[in-house]
Amino acid sequence: MEIKINSSTVIVVYKQKIKNIVHMDVDTSIQFPLASSNRIVFTGHFNGYGVEINSIEEMAMLYHMGYFGKGTKSRSRPKVIKSHGCPVIMRKRQYGKRQFWSKKFKNIHEANNADEFLHKINVLSKKIIKDHSKELKKDIIDLISSDEDCNSDSRRNGYKSCMDSDNEAADIVVIVPNSDSEGDDYFEKFEMKSCLNIIKCEEKLALTTQEAFFLLYSIGCLKIVNNGKFLEVNECWNLFLTGDCHFVEKYVVYHYYRSKGYIVKPGIKFGGDYLIYRDGPGINHADFIVVIKFEQEPQNWLWTLGLVRMAASTLKEIIIIEVCKPVEEDIILPKDLCKYTVKELVLSRNSTQIINDSEG
């Protein structure tokens, strides 16, 4: 197919196979022990849009054994910074934001405690009404008044002791002034002060829903906790499906390239759905940008040329992949995921050049 733009020809070449597909070396492949006696099981917590790993050891192992996830405070690899007794230095705006978070979540916590207290009073009052109908008013008034006095004192004392204990255990941070440019004037008027670190933002490993389900369903090395209970495979599938209407297509593509030995990472930075690496981020650049073709989204020449331009500007190749649903209508997911197939198209951009070799 050819189209002419400003007297230059853009040739879009469609190919049926990915070029130079190679499997990764042993050092960068998934190295989870799959034997039941040596199986490693990690624990993740669902946060509404993804899964978080809190343990430092589990974070390091998951990222080392396949480059799963991303550090919440790092660009890619999760890093745990140890202060070694030195205070943390932060900008004034950062400390102000943490104070806002502290007030916000403290009010939510107090509101939840108040609602729980009133709920218990309501349940207990109904029980008293049923068991002691003769002395209804006296018993209820005495009970509520005494409980309110005790709980108000306990909440007040408990909150104070909790704040005192938190203040004792909190780290000291050094607050420095805000500045976009650290010039001579900034350091001449430089003043800093020490404060208590109210909220500590710990480094976590953030897994996408596709990564989390791959570890849960395909490898069986992850347990996901939501609302205090472990999720089964079907429960996790339904939970991820409600949060993303294209979760099936995205997971099929993710599983497909992982099974080929590629490292698959989110590709939103380059305008695609995924980036696929031969050896992983930090070792080599991504070779391909994967764009999933959904049935509901229209594709035209303008869309295709946008992808070709993106490939040329990023020095990568674009893979358009389409997920084909099975013909059978009575499929059960995720059990029948193996019945899905994919089609791949590789877009390449070739610009023709006229070279004048004539003499004179």
CSV table of N, CA and C in Angstrom, one decimal, residues 266-274:
chain,number,residue,atom,x,y,z
A,266,PRO,N,4.4,-2.0,30.6
A,266,PRO,CA,3.4,-1.0,30.0
A,266,PRO,C,4.1,-0.1,29.0
A,267,GLY,N,3.4,0.2,27.9
A,267,GLY,CA,3.9,1.1,26.9
A,267,GLY,C,3.2,2.4,26.7
A,268,ILE,N,2.6,2.9,27.7
A,268,ILE,CA,1.9,4.2,27.6
A,268,ILE,C,2.8,5.3,27.3
A,269,LYS,N,4.1,5.2,27.8
A,269,LYS,CA,5.0,6.3,27.5
A,269,LYS,C,5.3,6.5,26.0
A,270,PHE,N,5.2,5.5,25.2
A,270,PHE,CA,5.4,5.6,23.8
A,270,PHE,C,4.1,5.4,23.0
A,271,GLY,N,3.0,5.6,23.6
A,271,GLY,CA,1.7,5.6,22.9
A,271,GLY,C,1.2,4.3,22.6
A,272,GLY,N,1.7,3.2,23.2
A,272,GLY,CA,1.2,1.9,22.9
A,272,GLY,C,0.6,1.2,24.2
A,273,ASP,N,0.3,0.0,24.0
A,273,ASP,CA,-0.2,-0.8,25.2
A,273,ASP,C,0.9,-1.5,25.9
A,274,TYR,N,1.9,-2.0,25.2
A,274,TYR,CA,3.0,-2.7,25.8
A,274,TYR,C,4.3,-2.4,25.1
